[in-house]
Amino acid sequence: MTTEILEAVSNARRRFLSAVLALFSLISVIGVVYPVGLFLWPHRKKVGGVAVRSIKISILEVPIGEAKFVRFLNKAAVIIHPNEQEVLALSAICTHLGCVVKWNGGKKELDCPCHGGRFDIRGNVLSGPPPAPLASYKARVEDEYIVIEEA
């Protein structure tokens, strides 16, 4: 009878240790899969609203050497005012996986926070994984306004 009790206790211990090992294995797998999933499918900022074919923004809202993010065609766009004679308008959606780019005023470039893509002020790829430049829009100064239209 003592042998049966020892076997029962041994089996109970074995089941308990197997359950603990399975739990730790599951936690470890989640700990690896979750960050990989975030890397492959990052959270994207969604920009909503009504799609418009052209927008007007006061030239005072975009100082020379700076950029301003706006909604255009129901998507994020960026207006860049590099010098007195020029205004540029680009899609703010990275061509790699669709993240919204950020303005880097110090380097005068657009950076994708998701995977390190970098674009110059004309939307050309400087480095990183983006396969294509940012889409561009028509931009012009009209009176005291910057007018953005579909290209």
PDB file of C-alpha atoms in Angstrom:
ATOM      1  CA  MET A   1       0.000   0.000   0.000  1.00  0.00           C
ATOM      2  CA  THR A   2       2.868   2.361   0.674  1.00  0.00           C
ATOM      3  CA  THR A   3       4.091   1.878  -2.878  1.00  0.00           C
ATOM      4  CA  GLU A   4       0.699   2.884  -4.273  1.00  0.00           C
ATOM      5  CA  ILE A   5       0.693   6.075  -2.176  1.00  0.00           C
ATOM      6  CA  LEU A   6       4.227   6.940  -3.308  1.00  0.00           C
ATOM      7  CA  GLU A   7       3.252   6.371  -6.941  1.00  0.00           C
ATOM      8  CA  ALA A   8       0.135   8.550  -6.548  1.00  0.00           C
ATOM      9  CA  VAL A   9       2.187  11.361  -4.955  1.00  0.00           C
ATOM     10  CA  SER A  10       4.850  10.982  -7.642  1.00  0.00           C
ATOM     11  CA  ASN A  11       2.211  11.152 -10.407  1.00  0.00           C
ATOM     12  CA  ALA A  12       0.605  14.210  -8.796  1.00  0.00           C
ATOM     13  CA  ARG A  13       4.022  15.934  -8.633  1.00  0.00           C
ATOM     14  CA  ARG A  14       4.735  15.006 -12.225  1.00  0.00           C
ATOM     15  CA  ARG A  15       1.386  16.450 -13.396  1.00  0.00           C
ATOM     16  CA  PHE A  16       1.961  19.623 -11.363  1.00  0.00           C
ATOM     17  CA  LEU A  17       5.477  20.126 -12.746  1.00  0.00           C
ATOM     18  CA  SER A  18       4.221  19.420 -16.281  1.00  0.00           C
ATOM     19  CA  ALA A  19       1.489  22.046 -15.849  1.00  0.00           C
ATOM     20  CA  VAL A  20       3.995  24.613 -14.493  1.00  0.00           C
ATOM     21  CA  LEU A  21       6.388  23.872 -17.365  1.00  0.00           C
ATOM     22  CA  ALA A  22       3.556  24.246 -19.905  1.00  0.00           C
ATOM     23  CA  LEU A  23       2.525  27.581 -18.344  1.00  0.00           C
ATOM     24  CA  PHE A  24       6.089  28.957 -18.451  1.00  0.00           C
ATOM     25  CA  SER A  25       6.474  27.724 -22.025  1.00  0.00           C
ATOM     26  CA  LEU A  26       3.277  29.534 -23.034  1.00  0.00           C
ATOM     27  CA  ILE A  27       4.433  32.749 -21.337  1.00  0.00           C
ATOM     28  CA  SER A  28       7.802  32.480 -23.108  1.00  0.00           C
ATOM     29  CA  VAL A  29       6.172  31.970 -26.509  1.00  0.00           C
ATOM     30  CA  ILE A  30       3.894  34.983 -25.967  1.00  0.00           C
ATOM     31  CA  GLY A  31       6.921  37.010 -24.850  1.00  0.00           C
ATOM     32  CA  VAL A  32       8.608  36.312 -28.194  1.00  0.00           C
ATOM     33  CA  VAL A  33       5.623  36.329 -30.567  1.00  0.00           C
ATOM     34  CA  TYR A  34       4.052  39.597 -29.319  1.00  0.00           C
ATOM     35  CA  PRO A  35       7.077  41.877 -30.034  1.00  0.00           C
ATOM     36  CA  VAL A  36       7.657  40.163 -33.392  1.00  0.00           C
ATOM     37  CA  GLY A  37       4.002  40.774 -34.252  1.00  0.00           C
ATOM     38  CA  LEU A  38       4.311  44.455 -33.329  1.00  0.00           C
ATOM     39  CA  PHE A  39       7.379  44.734 -35.540  1.00  0.00           C
ATOM     40  CA  LEU A  40       5.700  43.096 -38.526  1.00  0.00           C
ATOM     41  CA  TRP A  41       2.276  44.728 -38.074  1.00  0.00           C
ATOM     42  CA  PRO A  42       2.765  48.029 -36.231  1.00  0.00           C
ATOM     43  CA  HIS A  43      -0.118  50.042 -34.862  1.00  0.00           C
ATOM     44  CA  ARG A  44      -0.993  52.646 -37.436  1.00  0.00           C
ATOM     45  CA  LYS A  45      -2.439  56.018 -36.792  1.00  0.00           C
ATOM     46  CA  LYS A  46      -5.699  56.394 -38.612  1.00  0.00           C
ATOM     47  CA  VAL A  47      -6.702  59.719 -40.043  1.00  0.00           C
ATOM     48  CA  GLY A  48     -10.403  60.113 -40.667  1.00  0.00           C
ATOM     49  CA  GLY A  49     -12.649  62.812 -42.011  1.00  0.00           C
ATOM     50  CA  VAL A  50     -14.132  63.817 -45.308  1.00  0.00           C
ATOM     51  CA  ALA A  51     -11.954  63.598 -48.409  1.00  0.00           C
ATOM     52  CA  VAL A  52     -11.464  66.988 -50.033  1.00  0.00           C
ATOM     53  CA  ARG A  53      -9.929  67.667 -53.442  1.00  0.00           C
ATOM     54  CA  SER A  54      -8.083  70.836 -52.410  1.00  0.00           C
ATOM     55  CA  ILE A  55      -7.302  72.682 -49.214  1.00  0.00           C
ATOM     56  CA  LYS A  56      -6.130  76.188 -48.361  1.00  0.00           C
ATOM     57  CA  ILE A  57      -3.934  76.923 -45.377  1.00  0.00           C
ATOM     58  CA  SER A  58      -2.623  80.287 -44.273  1.00  0.00           C
ATOM     59  CA  ILE A  59       1.028  80.638 -45.184  1.00  0.00           C
ATOM     60  CA  LEU A  60       1.604  81.844 -41.608  1.00  0.00           C
ATOM     61  CA  GLU A  61       0.732  78.351 -40.326  1.00  0.00           C
ATOM     62  CA  VAL A  62       3.803  76.855 -42.017  1.00  0.00           C
ATOM     63  CA  PRO A  63       6.908  78.944 -41.220  1.00  0.00           C
ATOM     64  CA  ILE A  64       9.883  78.779 -43.593  1.00  0.00           C
ATOM     65  CA  GLY A  65      11.984  75.701 -42.805  1.00  0.00           C
ATOM     66  CA  GLU A  66       9.109  73.924 -41.069  1.00  0.00           C
ATOM     67  CA  ALA A  67       6.324  71.464 -41.845  1.00  0.00           C
ATOM     68  CA  LYS A  68       2.653  71.075 -40.942  1.00  0.00           C
ATOM     69  CA  PHE A  69       0.586  67.888 -40.953  1.00  0.00           C
ATOM     70  CA  VAL A  70      -2.940  68.092 -42.377  1.00  0.00           C
ATOM     71  CA  ARG A  71      -5.734  65.838 -43.637  1.00  0.00           C
ATOM     72  CA  PHE A  72      -5.956  65.678 -47.395  1.00  0.00           C
ATOM     73  CA  LEU A  73      -7.896  63.166 -49.506  1.00  0.00           C
ATOM     74  CA  ASN A  74      -8.916  61.493 -46.245  1.00  0.00           C
ATOM     75  CA  LYS A  75      -5.278  60.694 -45.412  1.00  0.00           C
ATOM     76  CA  ALA A  76      -2.397  62.226 -43.505  1.00  0.00           C
ATOM     77  CA  ALA A  77      -0.390  64.715 -45.549  1.00  0.00           C
ATOM     78  CA  VAL A  78       2.465  67.078 -44.780  1.00  0.00           C
ATOM     79  CA  ILE A  79       3.115  70.566 -46.120  1.00  0.00           C
ATOM     80  CA  ILE A  80       6.776  71.596 -46.129  1.00  0.00           C
ATOM     81  CA  HIS A  81       7.917  75.204 -46.593  1.00  0.00           C
ATOM     82  CA  PRO A  82      11.665  74.818 -47.278  1.00  0.00           C
ATOM     83  CA  ASN A  83      12.307  78.392 -48.512  1.00  0.00           C
ATOM     84  CA  GLU A  84      10.514  81.596 -49.527  1.00  0.00           C
ATOM     85  CA  GLN A  85       9.972  80.488 -53.130  1.00  0.00           C
ATOM     86  CA  GLU A  86       8.787  76.939 -52.572  1.00  0.00           C
ATOM     87  CA  VAL A  87       6.108  74.891 -50.828  1.00  0.00           C
ATOM     88  CA  LEU A  88       5.834  71.117 -51.061  1.00  0.00           C
ATOM     89  CA  ALA A  89       2.984  68.751 -50.207  1.00  0.00           C
ATOM     90  CA  LEU A  90       3.462  65.033 -49.671  1.00  0.00           C
ATOM     91  CA  SER A  91       1.561  62.065 -48.378  1.00  0.00           C
ATOM     92  CA  ALA A  92       2.565  61.442 -44.759  1.00  0.00           C
ATOM     93  CA  ILE A  93       2.004  57.690 -45.165  1.00  0.00           C
ATOM     94  CA  CYS A  94       5.214  55.635 -45.306  1.00  0.00           C
ATOM     95  CA  THR A  95       5.390  53.424 -48.386  1.00  0.00           C
ATOM     96  CA  HIS A  96       6.795  50.513 -46.366  1.00  0.00           C
ATOM     97  CA  LEU A  97       3.905  49.506 -44.097  1.00  0.00           C
ATOM     98  CA  GLY A  98       1.678  52.576 -43.953  1.00  0.00           C
ATOM     99  CA  CYS A  99       2.832  54.257 -40.743  1.00  0.00           C
ATOM    100  CA  VAL A 100       2.503  58.045 -40.412  1.00  0.00           C
ATOM    101  CA  VAL A 101       5.898  59.724 -40.825  1.00  0.00           C
ATOM    102  CA  LYS A 102       7.186  62.412 -38.442  1.00  0.00           C
ATOM    103  CA  TRP A 103       8.925  65.709 -39.283  1.00  0.00           C
ATOM    104  CA  ASN A 104      12.542  65.892 -38.124  1.00  0.00           C
ATOM    105  CA  GLY A 105      13.118  69.642 -38.020  1.00  0.00           C
ATOM    106  CA  GLY A 106      16.777  69.306 -37.058  1.00  0.00           C
ATOM    107  CA  LYS A 107      17.648  67.267 -40.137  1.00  0.00           C
ATOM    108  CA  LYS A 108      14.888  68.729 -42.347  1.00  0.00           C
ATOM    109  CA  GLU A 109      13.609  65.288 -43.291  1.00  0.00           C
ATOM    110  CA  LEU A 110      10.693  62.954 -42.656  1.00  0.00           C
ATOM    111  CA  ASP A 111      11.284  59.887 -40.492  1.00  0.00           C
ATOM    112  CA  CYS A 112       9.109  56.789 -40.158  1.00  0.00           C
ATOM    113  CA  PRO A 113       8.933  55.809 -36.471  1.00  0.00           C
ATOM    114  CA  CYS A 114       7.949  52.194 -37.220  1.00  0.00           C
ATOM    115  CA  HIS A 115      10.956  50.799 -39.072  1.00  0.00           C
ATOM    116  CA  GLY A 116      13.444  53.654 -39.479  1.00  0.00           C
ATOM    117  CA  GLY A 117      12.626  54.791 -43.008  1.00  0.00           C
ATOM    118  CA  ARG A 118      13.881  58.293 -43.862  1.00  0.00           C
ATOM    119  CA  PHE A 119      12.690  60.638 -46.633  1.00  0.00           C
ATOM    120  CA  ASP A 120      14.034  63.975 -47.890  1.00  0.00           C
ATOM    121  CA  ILE A 121      11.787  67.051 -48.213  1.00  0.00           C
ATOM    122  CA  ARG A 122      10.717  65.944 -51.683  1.00  0.00           C
ATOM    123  CA  GLY A 123       9.647  62.500 -50.441  1.00  0.00           C
ATOM    124  CA  ASN A 124      12.607  60.579 -51.876  1.00  0.00           C
ATOM    125  CA  VAL A 125      13.834  57.614 -49.820  1.00  0.00           C
ATOM    126  CA  LEU A 126      17.095  58.375 -47.999  1.00  0.00           C
ATOM    127  CA  SER A 127      17.402  55.087 -46.109  1.00  0.00           C
ATOM    128  CA  GLY A 128      15.490  52.218 -44.564  1.00  0.00           C
ATOM    129  CA  PRO A 129      12.975  49.714 -45.910  1.00  0.00           C
ATOM    130  CA  PRO A 130      10.509  51.951 -47.837  1.00  0.00           C
ATOM    131  CA  PRO A 131      10.313  50.644 -51.433  1.00  0.00           C
ATOM    132  CA  ALA A 132       9.140  53.916 -53.013  1.00  0.00           C
ATOM    133  CA  PRO A 133       9.078  57.669 -52.408  1.00  0.00           C
ATOM    134  CA  LEU A 134       6.156  59.391 -50.712  1.00  0.00           C
ATOM    135  CA  ALA A 135       3.289  60.420 -52.987  1.00  0.00           C
ATOM    136  CA  SER A 136       3.335  64.117 -53.836  1.00  0.00           C
ATOM    137  CA  TYR A 137       0.557  66.657 -54.367  1.00  0.00           C
ATOM    138  CA  LYS A 138       0.403  69.966 -56.227  1.00  0.00           C
ATOM    139  CA  ALA A 139       1.264  72.847 -53.922  1.00  0.00           C
ATOM    140  CA  ARG A 140       1.353  76.565 -54.661  1.00  0.00           C
ATOM    141  CA  VAL A 141       1.156  79.898 -52.895  1.00  0.00           C
ATOM    142  CA  GLU A 142      -1.929  81.934 -53.777  1.00  0.00           C
ATOM    143  CA  ASP A 143      -2.186  85.322 -52.063  1.00  0.00           C
ATOM    144  CA  GLU A 144      -1.510  84.551 -48.400  1.00  0.00           C
ATOM    145  CA  TYR A 145      -2.488  80.895 -48.651  1.00  0.00           C
ATOM    146  CA  ILE A 146      -0.852  77.602 -49.500  1.00  0.00           C
ATOM    147  CA  VAL A 147      -3.161  75.650 -51.819  1.00  0.00           C
ATOM    148  CA  ILE A 148      -2.842  71.860 -52.019  1.00  0.00           C
ATOM    149  CA  GLU A 149      -4.481  69.872 -54.827  1.00  0.00           C
ATOM    150  CA  GLU A 150      -4.355  66.362 -56.242  1.00  0.00           C
ATOM    151  CA  ALA A 151      -1.376  65.810 -58.525  1.00  0.00           C
TER     152      ALA A 151
END
